[in-house]
JSON list of C-alpha atoms in Angstrom, two decimals:
[
{"chain": "A", "resi": 28, "resn": "UNK", "atom": "CA", "xyz": [127.57, 363.07, 27.78]},
{"chain": "A", "resi": 29, "resn": "UNK", "atom": "CA", "xyz": [129.68, 360.13, 26.70]},
{"chain": "A", "resi": 30, "resn": "UNK", "atom": "CA", "xyz": [128.48, 357.47, 24.29]},
{"chain": "A", "resi": 31, "resn": "UNK", "atom": "CA", "xyz": [130.10, 354.33, 22.96]},
{"chain": "A", "resi": 32, "resn": "UNK", "atom": "CA", "xyz": [129.27, 352.73, 19.63]},
{"chain": "A", "resi": 33, "resn": "UNK", "atom": "CA", "xyz": [130.01, 349.30, 18.25]},
{"chain": "A", "resi": 34, "resn": "UNK", "atom": "CA", "xyz": [129.42, 347.86, 14.82]},
{"chain": "A", "resi": 35, "resn": "UNK", "atom": "CA", "xyz": [128.30, 345.72, 13.36]},
{"chain": "A", "resi": 36, "resn": "UNK", "atom": "CA", "xyz": [125.64, 344.55, 15.80]},
{"chain": "A", "resi": 37, "resn": "UNK", "atom": "CA", "xyz": [125.59, 341.04, 14.35]},
{"chain": "A", "resi": 38, "resn": "UNK", "atom": "CA", "xyz": [128.01, 339.22, 12.10]},
{"chain": "A", "resi": 39, "resn": "UNK", "atom": "CA", "xyz": [128.04, 335.75, 10.54]},
{"chain": "A", "resi": 40, "resn": "UNK", "atom": "CA", "xyz": [131.40, 334.78, 9.06]},
{"chain": "A", "resi": 41, "resn": "UNK", "atom": "CA", "xyz": [132.87, 331.58, 7.60]},
{"chain": "A", "resi": 42, "resn": "UNK", "atom": "CA", "xyz": [135.84, 329.90, 9.24]},
{"chain": "A", "resi": 43, "resn": "UNK", "atom": "CA", "xyz": [139.09, 331.28, 7.88]},
{"chain": "A", "resi": 44, "resn": "UNK", "atom": "CA", "xyz": [137.67, 334.66, 6.92]},
{"chain": "A", "resi": 45, "resn": "UNK", "atom": "CA", "xyz": [139.03, 337.96, 8.31]},
{"chain": "A", "resi": 46, "resn": "UNK", "atom": "CA", "xyz": [137.36, 340.00, 11.01]},
{"chain": "A", "resi": 47, "resn": "UNK", "atom": "CA", "xyz": [137.17, 343.67, 11.86]},
{"chain": "A", "resi": 48, "resn": "UNK", "atom": "CA", "xyz": [135.01, 344.99, 14.71]},
{"chain": "A", "resi": 49, "resn": "UNK", "atom": "CA", "xyz": [134.99, 348.67, 15.45]},
{"chain": "A", "resi": 50, "resn": "UNK", "atom": "CA", "xyz": [134.35, 350.63, 18.62]},
{"chain": "A", "resi": 51, "resn": "UNK", "atom": "CA", "xyz": [134.23, 354.39, 18.97]},
{"chain": "A", "resi": 52, "resn": "UNK", "atom": "CA", "xyz": [133.69, 356.61, 21.99]},
{"chain": "A", "resi": 53, "resn": "UNK", "atom": "CA", "xyz": [132.27, 360.13, 21.95]},
{"chain": "A", "resi": 54, "resn": "UNK", "atom": "CA", "xyz": [132.29, 362.86, 24.55]},
{"chain": "A", "resi": 55, "resn": "UNK", "atom": "CA", "xyz": [135.55, 362.06, 26.31]},
{"chain": "A", "resi": 56, "resn": "UNK", "atom": "CA", "xyz": [139.27, 362.34, 25.65]},
{"chain": "A", "resi": 57, "resn": "UNK", "atom": "CA", "xyz": [142.07, 359.82, 26.18]},
{"chain": "A", "resi": 58, "resn": "UNK", "atom": "CA", "xyz": [139.82, 357.09, 27.53]},
{"chain": "A", "resi": 59, "resn": "UNK", "atom": "CA", "xyz": [141.04, 353.66, 28.51]},
{"chain": "A", "resi": 60, "resn": "UNK", "atom": "CA", "xyz": [139.54, 351.19, 26.06]},
{"chain": "A", "resi": 61, "resn": "UNK", "atom": "CA", "xyz": [138.81, 347.49, 26.43]},
{"chain": "A", "resi": 62, "resn": "UNK", "atom": "CA", "xyz": [137.70, 344.50, 24.35]},
{"chain": "A", "resi": 63, "resn": "UNK", "atom": "CA", "xyz": [135.91, 341.62, 26.07]},
{"chain": "A", "resi": 64, "resn": "UNK", "atom": "CA", "xyz": [134.48, 338.37, 24.78]},
{"chain": "A", "resi": 65, "resn": "UNK", "atom": "CA", "xyz": [131.55, 336.56, 26.34]},
{"chain": "A", "resi": 66, "resn": "UNK", "atom": "CA", "xyz": [130.69, 332.99, 25.38]},
{"chain": "A", "resi": 67, "resn": "UNK", "atom": "CA", "xyz": [127.02, 332.05, 25.55]},
{"chain": "A", "resi": 68, "resn": "UNK", "atom": "CA", "xyz": [125.81, 332.05, 29.16]},
{"chain": "A", "resi": 69, "resn": "UNK", "atom": "CA", "xyz": [129.27, 332.74, 30.50]},
{"chain": "A", "resi": 70, "resn": "UNK", "atom": "CA", "xyz": [131.20, 335.56, 32.12]},
{"chain": "A", "resi": 71, "resn": "UNK", "atom": "CA", "xyz": [133.41, 338.17, 30.50]},
{"chain": "A", "resi": 72, "resn": "UNK", "atom": "CA", "xyz": [136.92, 337.48, 29.28]},
{"chain": "A", "resi": 73, "resn": "UNK", "atom": "CA", "xyz": [139.21, 340.49, 28.85]},
{"chain": "A", "resi": 74, "resn": "UNK", "atom": "CA", "xyz": [140.97, 340.29, 25.50]},
{"chain": "A", "resi": 75, "resn": "UNK", "atom": "CA", "xyz": [142.78, 343.61, 25.07]},
{"chain": "A", "resi": 76, "resn": "UNK", "atom": "CA", "xyz": [143.02, 346.99, 26.73]},
{"chain": "A", "resi": 77, "resn": "UNK", "atom": "CA", "xyz": [144.57, 350.27, 25.71]},
{"chain": "A", "resi": 78, "resn": "UNK", "atom": "CA", "xyz": [145.61, 353.33, 27.72]},
{"chain": "A", "resi": 79, "resn": "UNK", "atom": "CA", "xyz": [146.52, 355.42, 24.67]},
{"chain": "A", "resi": 80, "resn": "UNK", "atom": "CA", "xyz": [146.97, 355.58, 20.91]},
{"chain": "A", "resi": 81, "resn": "UNK", "atom": "CA", "xyz": [149.10, 352.69, 19.72]},
{"chain": "A", "resi": 82, "resn": "UNK", "atom": "CA", "xyz": [149.33, 351.21, 23.22]},
{"chain": "A", "resi": 83, "resn": "UNK", "atom": "CA", "xyz": [147.75, 347.76, 23.34]},
{"chain": "A", "resi": 84, "resn": "UNK", "atom": "CA", "xyz": [148.01, 345.14, 26.06]},
{"chain": "A", "resi": 85, "resn": "UNK", "atom": "CA", "xyz": [146.95, 341.59, 25.31]},
{"chain": "A", "resi": 86, "resn": "UNK", "atom": "CA", "xyz": [145.43, 339.38, 27.94]},
{"chain": "A", "resi": 87, "resn": "UNK", "atom": "CA", "xyz": [144.92, 336.16, 26.03]},
{"chain": "A", "resi": 88, "resn": "UNK", "atom": "CA", "xyz": [147.30, 334.97, 23.26]},
{"chain": "A", "resi": 89, "resn": "UNK", "atom": "CA", "xyz": [145.18, 333.93, 20.32]},
{"chain": "A", "resi": 90, "resn": "UNK", "atom": "CA", "xyz": [144.49, 334.71, 16.71]},
{"chain": "A", "resi": 91, "resn": "UNK", "atom": "CA", "xyz": [142.90, 338.06, 17.52]},
{"chain": "A", "resi": 92, "resn": "UNK", "atom": "CA", "xyz": [144.61, 341.44, 17.53]},
{"chain": "A", "resi": 93, "resn": "UNK", "atom": "CA", "xyz": [143.61, 344.96, 18.49]},
{"chain": "A", "resi": 94, "resn": "UNK", "atom": "CA", "xyz": [144.59, 348.39, 17.30]},
{"chain": "A", "resi": 95, "resn": "UNK", "atom": "CA", "xyz": [143.93, 351.95, 18.39]},
{"chain": "A", "resi": 96, "resn": "UNK", "atom": "CA", "xyz": [144.56, 354.20, 15.40]},
{"chain": "A", "resi": 97, "resn": "UNK", "atom": "CA", "xyz": [142.84, 357.20, 16.97]},
{"chain": "A", "resi": 98, "resn": "UNK", "atom": "CA", "xyz": [142.23, 358.36, 20.52]},
{"chain": "A", "resi": 99, "resn": "UNK", "atom": "CA", "xyz": [138.63, 357.22, 20.63]},
{"chain": "A", "resi": 100, "resn": "UNK", "atom": "CA", "xyz": [138.70, 354.33, 18.18]},
{"chain": "A", "resi": 101, "resn": "UNK", "atom": "CA", "xyz": [139.43, 350.72, 19.08]},
{"chain": "A", "resi": 102, "resn": "UNK", "atom": "CA", "xyz": [139.46, 347.93, 16.49]},
{"chain": "A", "resi": 103, "resn": "UNK", "atom": "CA", "xyz": [139.43, 344.17, 17.02]},
{"chain": "A", "resi": 104, "resn": "UNK", "atom": "CA", "xyz": [140.75, 342.11, 14.13]},
{"chain": "A", "resi": 105, "resn": "UNK", "atom": "CA", "xyz": [141.57, 338.63, 12.97]},
{"chain": "A", "resi": 106, "resn": "UNK", "atom": "CA", "xyz": [143.22, 337.40, 9.81]},
{"chain": "A", "resi": 107, "resn": "UNK", "atom": "CA", "xyz": [141.55, 333.98, 9.96]},
{"chain": "A", "resi": 108, "resn": "UNK", "atom": "CA", "xyz": [138.56, 333.26, 12.15]},
{"chain": "A", "resi": 109, "resn": "UNK", "atom": "CA", "xyz": [138.18, 330.02, 14.08]},
{"chain": "A", "resi": 110, "resn": "UNK", "atom": "CA", "xyz": [134.96, 328.34, 15.19]},
{"chain": "A", "resi": 111, "resn": "UNK", "atom": "CA", "xyz": [135.97, 329.12, 18.78]},
{"chain": "A", "resi": 112, "resn": "UNK", "atom": "CA", "xyz": [135.93, 332.85, 18.01]},
{"chain": "A", "resi": 113, "resn": "UNK", "atom": "CA", "xyz": [132.14, 332.81, 18.07]},
{"chain": "A", "resi": 114, "resn": "UNK", "atom": "CA", "xyz": [130.71, 334.86, 20.91]},
{"chain": "A", "resi": 115, "resn": "UNK", "atom": "CA", "xyz": [129.52, 338.24, 22.06]},
{"chain": "A", "resi": 116, "resn": "UNK", "atom": "CA", "xyz": [132.16, 340.95, 21.84]},
{"chain": "A", "resi": 117, "resn": "UNK", "atom": "CA", "xyz": [131.89, 343.96, 24.09]},
{"chain": "A", "resi": 118, "resn": "UNK", "atom": "CA", "xyz": [133.88, 347.15, 23.97]},
{"chain": "A", "resi": 119, "resn": "UNK", "atom": "CA", "xyz": [134.18, 349.34, 27.07]},
{"chain": "A", "resi": 120, "resn": "UNK", "atom": "CA", "xyz": [135.75, 352.61, 28.09]},
{"chain": "A", "resi": 121, "resn": "UNK", "atom": "CA", "xyz": [136.80, 354.15, 31.38]},
{"chain": "A", "resi": 122, "resn": "UNK", "atom": "CA", "xyz": [138.20, 357.42, 32.60]},
{"chain": "A", "resi": 123, "resn": "UNK", "atom": "CA", "xyz": [141.99, 357.17, 33.04]},
{"chain": "A", "resi": 124, "resn": "UNK", "atom": "CA", "xyz": [143.46, 357.04, 36.53]},
{"chain": "A", "resi": 125, "resn": "UNK", "atom": "CA", "xyz": [143.23, 360.40, 38.24]},
{"chain": "A", "resi": 126, "resn": "UNK", "atom": "CA", "xyz": [144.96, 359.80, 41.53]},
{"chain": "A", "resi": 127, "resn": "UNK", "atom": "CA", "xyz": [143.30, 359.38, 44.89]},
{"chain": "A", "resi": 128, "resn": "UNK", "atom": "CA", "xyz": [139.64, 358.59, 44.80]},
{"chain": "A", "resi": 129, "resn": "UNK", "atom": "CA", "xyz": [139.99, 356.87, 41.45]},
{"chain": "A", "resi": 130, "resn": "UNK", "atom": "CA", "xyz": [136.96, 354.73, 40.67]},
{"chain": "A", "resi": 131, "resn": "UNK", "atom": "CA", "xyz": [137.61, 353.14, 37.28]},
{"chain": "A", "resi": 132, "resn": "UNK", "atom": "CA", "xyz": [134.05, 352.31, 36.28]},
{"chain": "A", "resi": 133, "resn": "UNK", "atom": "CA", "xyz": [133.91, 350.76, 32.84]},
{"chain": "A", "resi": 134, "resn": "UNK", "atom": "CA", "xyz": [131.05, 351.68, 30.51]},
{"chain": "A", "resi": 135, "resn": "UNK", "atom": "CA", "xyz": [130.09, 349.21, 27.84]},
{"chain": "A", "resi": 136, "resn": "UNK", "atom": "CA", "xyz": [128.90, 349.42, 24.28]},
{"chain": "A", "resi": 137, "resn": "UNK", "atom": "CA", "xyz": [125.94, 347.47, 22.88]},
{"chain": "A", "resi": 138, "resn": "UNK", "atom": "CA", "xyz": [128.13, 344.58, 21.73]},
{"chain": "A", "resi": 139, "resn": "UNK", "atom": "CA", "xyz": [128.60, 342.56, 18.54]},
{"chain": "A", "resi": 140, "resn": "UNK", "atom": "CA", "xyz": [127.31, 339.02, 18.21]},
{"chain": "A", "resi": 141, "resn": "UNK", "atom": "CA", "xyz": [129.72, 337.01, 16.07]},
{"chain": "A", "resi": 142, "resn": "UNK", "atom": "CA", "xyz": [128.88, 333.59, 14.71]},
{"chain": "A", "resi": 143, "resn": "UNK", "atom": "CA", "xyz": [131.63, 331.70, 12.91]},
{"chain": "A", "resi": 144, "resn": "UNK", "atom": "CA", "xyz": [130.37, 328.84, 10.73]},
{"chain": "B", "resi": 20, "resn": "UNK", "atom": "CA", "xyz": [141.92, 331.01, 43.04]},
{"chain": "B", "resi": 21, "resn": "UNK", "atom": "CA", "xyz": [138.89, 332.94, 41.96]},
{"chain": "B", "resi": 22, "resn": "UNK", "atom": "CA", "xyz": [139.00, 336.62, 42.78]},
{"chain": "B", "resi": 23, "resn": "UNK", "atom": "CA", "xyz": [135.25, 337.11, 42.53]},
{"chain": "B", "resi": 24, "resn": "UNK", "atom": "CA", "xyz": [132.79, 334.41, 43.53]},
{"chain": "B", "resi": 25, "resn": "UNK", "atom": "CA", "xyz": [129.08, 334.47, 42.81]},
{"chain": "B", "resi": 26, "resn": "UNK", "atom": "CA", "xyz": [127.64, 331.29, 44.27]},
{"chain": "B", "resi": 27, "resn": "UNK", "atom": "CA", "xyz": [124.09, 331.64, 42.92]},
{"chain": "B", "resi": 28, "resn": "UNK", "atom": "CA", "xyz": [123.93, 330.65, 39.25]},
{"chain": "B", "resi": 29, "resn": "UNK", "atom": "CA", "xyz": [120.20, 331.36, 39.16]},
{"chain": "B", "resi": 30, "resn": "UNK", "atom": "CA", "xyz": [117.46, 332.84, 41.35]},
{"chain": "B", "resi": 31, "resn": "UNK", "atom": "CA", "xyz": [113.68, 333.07, 41.12]},
{"chain": "B", "resi": 32, "resn": "UNK", "atom": "CA", "xyz": [111.99, 335.86, 43.06]},
{"chain": "B", "resi": 33, "resn": "UNK", "atom": "CA", "xyz": [108.41, 337.05, 43.23]},
{"chain": "B", "resi": 34, "resn": "UNK", "atom": "CA", "xyz": [107.75, 340.53, 41.93]},
{"chain": "B", "resi": 35, "resn": "UNK", "atom": "CA", "xyz": [107.87, 343.30, 44.57]},
{"chain": "B", "resi": 36, "resn": "UNK", "atom": "CA", "xyz": [110.02, 341.24, 46.92]},
{"chain": "B", "resi": 37, "resn": "UNK", "atom": "CA", "xyz": [113.54, 342.30, 47.85]},
{"chain": "B", "resi": 38, "resn": "UNK", "atom": "CA", "xyz": [116.44, 340.39, 46.30]},
{"chain": "B", "resi": 39, "resn": "UNK", "atom": "CA", "xyz": [119.96, 339.79, 47.57]},
{"chain": "B", "resi": 40, "resn": "UNK", "atom": "CA", "xyz": [122.61, 338.66, 45.11]},
{"chain": "B", "resi": 41, "resn": "UNK", "atom": "CA", "xyz": [125.74, 337.30, 46.75]},
{"chain": "B", "resi": 42, "resn": "UNK", "atom": "CA", "xyz": [129.30, 338.24, 45.92]},
{"chain": "B", "resi": 43, "resn": "UNK", "atom": "CA", "xyz": [132.53, 337.47, 47.74]},
{"chain": "B", "resi": 44, "resn": "UNK", "atom": "CA", "xyz": [135.94, 338.66, 46.70]},
{"chain": "B", "resi": 45, "resn": "UNK", "atom": "CA", "xyz": [139.56, 337.92, 47.40]},
{"chain": "B", "resi": 46, "resn": "UNK", "atom": "CA", "xyz": [142.35, 340.48, 47.45]},
{"chain": "B", "resi": 47, "resn": "UNK", "atom": "CA", "xyz": [145.29, 341.38, 49.66]},
{"chain": "B", "resi": 48, "resn": "UNK", "atom": "CA", "xyz": [145.37, 344.96, 48.42]},
{"chain": "B", "resi": 49, "resn": "UNK", "atom": "CA", "xyz": [143.86, 347.40, 50.95]},
{"chain": "B", "resi": 50, "resn": "UNK", "atom": "CA", "xyz": [142.66, 349.65, 48.13]},
{"chain": "B", "resi": 51, "resn": "UNK", "atom": "CA", "xyz": [140.09, 348.23, 45.75]},
{"chain": "B", "resi": 52, "resn": "UNK", "atom": "CA", "xyz": [136.74, 348.92, 44.17]},
{"chain": "B", "resi": 53, "resn": "UNK", "atom": "CA", "xyz": [133.67, 346.76, 43.76]},
{"chain": "B", "resi": 54, "resn": "UNK", "atom": "CA", "xyz": [131.09, 347.04, 40.99]},
{"chain": "B", "resi": 55, "resn": "UNK", "atom": "CA", "xyz": [127.79, 345.50, 40.01]},
{"chain": "B", "resi": 56, "resn": "UNK", "atom": "CA", "xyz": [126.61, 345.31, 36.43]},
{"chain": "B", "resi": 57, "resn": "UNK", "atom": "CA", "xyz": [123.29, 344.20, 34.94]},
{"chain": "B", "resi": 58, "resn": "UNK", "atom": "CA", "xyz": [123.09, 342.42, 31.61]},
{"chain": "B", "resi": 59, "resn": "UNK", "atom": "CA", "xyz": [119.57, 342.09, 30.18]},
{"chain": "B", "resi": 60, "resn": "UNK", "atom": "CA", "xyz": [118.79, 339.76, 27.30]},
{"chain": "B", "resi": 61, "resn": "UNK", "atom": "CA", "xyz": [119.81, 342.47, 24.84]},
{"chain": "B", "resi": 62, "resn": "UNK", "atom": "CA", "xyz": [123.39, 341.90, 25.97]},
{"chain": "B", "resi": 63, "resn": "UNK", "atom": "CA", "xyz": [124.42, 345.39, 26.97]},
{"chain": "B", "resi": 64, "resn": "UNK", "atom": "CA", "xyz": [126.30, 345.64, 30.27]},
{"chain": "B", "resi": 65, "resn": "UNK", "atom": "CA", "xyz": [124.75, 348.31, 32.47]},
{"chain": "B", "resi": 66, "resn": "UNK", "atom": "CA", "xyz": [126.70, 349.76, 35.39]},
{"chain": "B", "resi": 67, "resn": "UNK", "atom": "CA", "xyz": [124.59, 349.75, 38.56]},
{"chain": "B", "resi": 68, "resn": "UNK", "atom": "CA", "xyz": [126.62, 350.64, 41.61]},
{"chain": "B", "resi": 69, "resn": "UNK", "atom": "CA", "xyz": [130.16, 351.13, 42.95]},
{"chain": "B", "resi": 70, "resn": "UNK", "atom": "CA", "xyz": [131.71, 350.68, 46.40]},
{"chain": "B", "resi": 71, "resn": "UNK", "atom": "CA", "xyz": [135.24, 351.76, 47.26]},
{"chain": "B", "resi": 72, "resn": "UNK", "atom": "CA", "xyz": [137.17, 349.85, 49.90]},
{"chain": "B", "resi": 73, "resn": "UNK", "atom": "CA", "xyz": [137.64, 353.00, 51.97]},
{"chain": "B", "resi": 74, "resn": "UNK", "atom": "CA", "xyz": [134.05, 354.17, 51.69]},
{"chain": "B", "resi": 75, "resn": "UNK", "atom": "CA", "xyz": [132.54, 354.39, 55.16]},
{"chain": "B", "resi": 76, "resn": "UNK", "atom": "CA", "xyz": [128.96, 353.91, 54.09]},
{"chain": "B", "resi": 77, "resn": "UNK", "atom": "CA", "xyz": [127.28, 351.33, 51.91]},
{"chain": "B", "resi": 78, "resn": "UNK", "atom": "CA", "xyz": [126.63, 352.58, 48.40]},
{"chain": "B", "resi": 79, "resn": "UNK", "atom": "CA", "xyz": [123.05, 353.17, 47.29]},
{"chain": "B", "resi": 80, "resn": "UNK", "atom": "CA", "xyz": [121.58, 354.04, 43.88]},
{"chain": "B", "resi": 81, "resn": "UNK", "atom": "CA", "xyz": [117.82, 354.19, 43.80]},
{"chain": "B", "resi": 82, "resn": "UNK", "atom": "CA", "xyz": [116.48, 350.67, 44.39]},
{"chain": "B", "resi": 83, "resn": "UNK", "atom": "CA", "xyz": [120.02, 349.24, 44.43]},
{"chain": "B", "resi": 84, "resn": "UNK", "atom": "CA", "xyz": [122.19, 349.07, 47.50]},
{"chain": "B", "resi": 85, "resn": "UNK", "atom": "CA", "xyz": [125.45, 347.32, 48.18]},
{"chain": "B", "resi": 86, "resn": "UNK", "atom": "CA", "xyz": [125.78, 345.45, 51.46]},
{"chain": "B", "resi": 87, "resn": "UNK", "atom": "CA", "xyz": [129.53, 345.86, 51.99]},
{"chain": "B", "resi": 88, "resn": "UNK", "atom": "CA", "xyz": [130.99, 343.67, 54.73]},
{"chain": "B", "resi": 89, "resn": "UNK", "atom": "CA", "xyz": [134.73, 344.26, 54.54]},
{"chain": "B", "resi": 90, "resn": "UNK", "atom": "CA", "xyz": [135.81, 341.73, 57.16]},
{"chain": "B", "resi": 91, "resn": "UNK", "atom": "CA", "xyz": [133.87, 339.01, 55.37]},
{"chain": "B", "resi": 92, "resn": "UNK", "atom": "CA", "xyz": [135.04, 340.25, 51.95]},
{"chain": "B", "resi": 93, "resn": "UNK", "atom": "CA", "xyz": [131.44, 340.34, 50.90]},
{"chain": "B", "resi": 94, "resn": "UNK", "atom": "CA", "xyz": [129.70, 342.81, 48.56]},
{"chain": "B", "resi": 95, "resn": "UNK", "atom": "CA", "xyz": [126.12, 341.67, 48.10]},
{"chain": "B", "resi": 96, "resn": "UNK", "atom": "CA", "xyz": [123.73, 343.57, 45.85]},
{"chain": "B", "resi": 97, "resn": "UNK", "atom": "CA", "xyz": [120.30, 344.26, 47.28]},
{"chain": "B", "resi": 98, "resn": "UNK", "atom": "CA", "xyz": [117.42, 345.17, 44.98]},
{"chain": "B", "resi": 99, "resn": "UNK", "atom": "CA", "xyz": [114.40, 346.50, 46.82]},
{"chain": "B", "resi": 100, "resn": "UNK", "atom": "CA", "xyz": [110.85, 346.05, 45.51]},
{"chain": "B", "resi": 101, "resn": "UNK", "atom": "CA", "xyz": [111.86, 343.95, 42.51]},
{"chain": "B", "resi": 102, "resn": "UNK", "atom": "CA", "xyz": [110.24, 344.58, 39.13]},
{"chain": "B", "resi": 103, "resn": "UNK", "atom": "CA", "xyz": [109.78, 342.37, 36.08]},
{"chain": "B", "resi": 104, "resn": "UNK", "atom": "CA", "xyz": [112.39, 344.47, 34.29]},
{"chain": "B", "resi": 105, "resn": "UNK", "atom": "CA", "xyz": [114.97, 343.40, 36.84]},
{"chain": "B", "resi": 106, "resn": "UNK", "atom": "CA", "xyz": [115.12, 339.97, 35.21]},
{"chain": "B", "resi": 107, "resn": "UNK", "atom": "CA", "xyz": [118.66, 339.78, 33.86]},
{"chain": "B", "resi": 108, "resn": "UNK", "atom": "CA", "xyz": [122.15, 338.48, 34.46]},
{"chain": "B", "resi": 109, "resn": "UNK", "atom": "CA", "xyz": [124.02, 340.29, 37.23]},
{"chain": "B", "resi": 110, "resn": "UNK", "atom": "CA", "xyz": [127.79, 340.46, 37.47]},
{"chain": "B", "resi": 111, "resn": "UNK", "atom": "CA", "xyz": [129.92, 341.43, 40.44]},
{"chain": "B", "resi": 112, "resn": "UNK", "atom": "CA", "xyz": [133.35, 342.83, 39.61]},
{"chain": "B", "resi": 113, "resn": "UNK", "atom": "CA", "xyz": [136.46, 344.13, 41.37]},
{"chain": "B", "resi": 114, "resn": "UNK", "atom": "CA", "xyz": [139.27, 346.54, 40.59]},
{"chain": "B", "resi": 115, "resn": "UNK", "atom": "CA", "xyz": [142.38, 345.75, 42.64]},
{"chain": "B", "resi": 116, "resn": "UNK", "atom": "CA", "xyz": [144.50, 348.58, 43.94]},
{"chain": "B", "resi": 117, "resn": "UNK", "atom": "CA", "xyz": [144.57, 351.72, 41.87]},
{"chain": "B", "resi": 118, "resn": "UNK", "atom": "CA", "xyz": [145.17, 349.91, 38.62]},
{"chain": "B", "resi": 119, "resn": "UNK", "atom": "CA", "xyz": [143.18, 351.49, 35.85]},
{"chain": "B", "resi": 120, "resn": "UNK", "atom": "CA", "xyz": [143.49, 348.67, 33.40]},
{"chain": "B", "resi": 121, "resn": "UNK", "atom": "CA", "xyz": [141.54, 345.75, 34.70]},
{"chain": "B", "resi": 122, "resn": "UNK", "atom": "CA", "xyz": [138.27, 344.84, 36.32]},
{"chain": "B", "resi": 123, "resn": "UNK", "atom": "CA", "xyz": [137.81, 341.19, 37.27]},
{"chain": "B", "resi": 124, "resn": "UNK", "atom": "CA", "xyz": [134.30, 339.85, 36.74]},
{"chain": "B", "resi": 125, "resn": "UNK", "atom": "CA", "xyz": [132.48, 337.05, 38.50]},
{"chain": "B", "resi": 126, "resn": "UNK", "atom": "CA", "xyz": [130.58, 334.40, 36.56]},
{"chain": "B", "resi": 127, "resn": "UNK", "atom": "CA", "xyz": [127.25, 336.04, 37.19]},
{"chain": "B", "resi": 128, "resn": "UNK", "atom": "CA", "xyz": [123.84, 335.26, 38.66]},
{"chain": "B", "resi": 129, "resn": "UNK", "atom": "CA", "xyz": [120.75, 334.97, 36.48]},
{"chain": "B", "resi": 130, "resn": "UNK", "atom": "CA", "xyz": [117.78, 336.60, 38.19]},
{"chain": "B", "resi": 131, "resn": "UNK", "atom": "CA", "xyz": [114.21, 335.76, 37.19]},
{"chain": "B", "resi": 132, "resn": "UNK", "atom": "CA", "xyz": [111.41, 337.95, 38.56]},
{"chain": "B", "resi": 133, "resn": "UNK", "atom": "CA", "xyz": [108.08, 336.14, 38.62]},
{"chain": "B", "resi": 134, "resn": "UNK", "atom": "CA", "xyz": [104.77, 338.02, 38.15]}
]
């Protein structure tokens, strides 16, 4: 069965410090991978998605970046954190498009709570 | 314009009663998919149920069913015999066409089950 891991679970960082959040998926090959951010009590905002190694699409221009160095590894980074970067970061994976009957369900990791002070 | 609308920011329901969470969507693509996710206080997003636009029957998964009314562009989630553990945030979401890159989420409904 497939599992998705995120770490760290919680992170407190000062403004201006760098960030690296990691997400790994097990039990599947060539998954689509996604990074979302959720502000407190709000909906999900798609930040980045990737359909393959080295292929990253950005949804929101900001001081965050994403990388996919390996098939099942997705990293969210920042060189200098802002107060507004605080939130709950969720990684998700889905099976790539398979033609007719494609569903596209996304499965989420446990998330990382980031507090920037 | 919002693609997914959840008009109920919060709901209180007595335990063991049935619950209907509203969701309307907007798309001009004839092929799309609709999802419901549950987010308990722990934060993890849990996939509940899926309905494809061409599916002839309403989707069901245990106590969850999706009341799919295509002409009204409505995809309400029905939870039968609610339990205390159903207290959570619920999100409706849509995939447009056969794109495999994006799911659009609604703003969510917070459900409180009362003992």
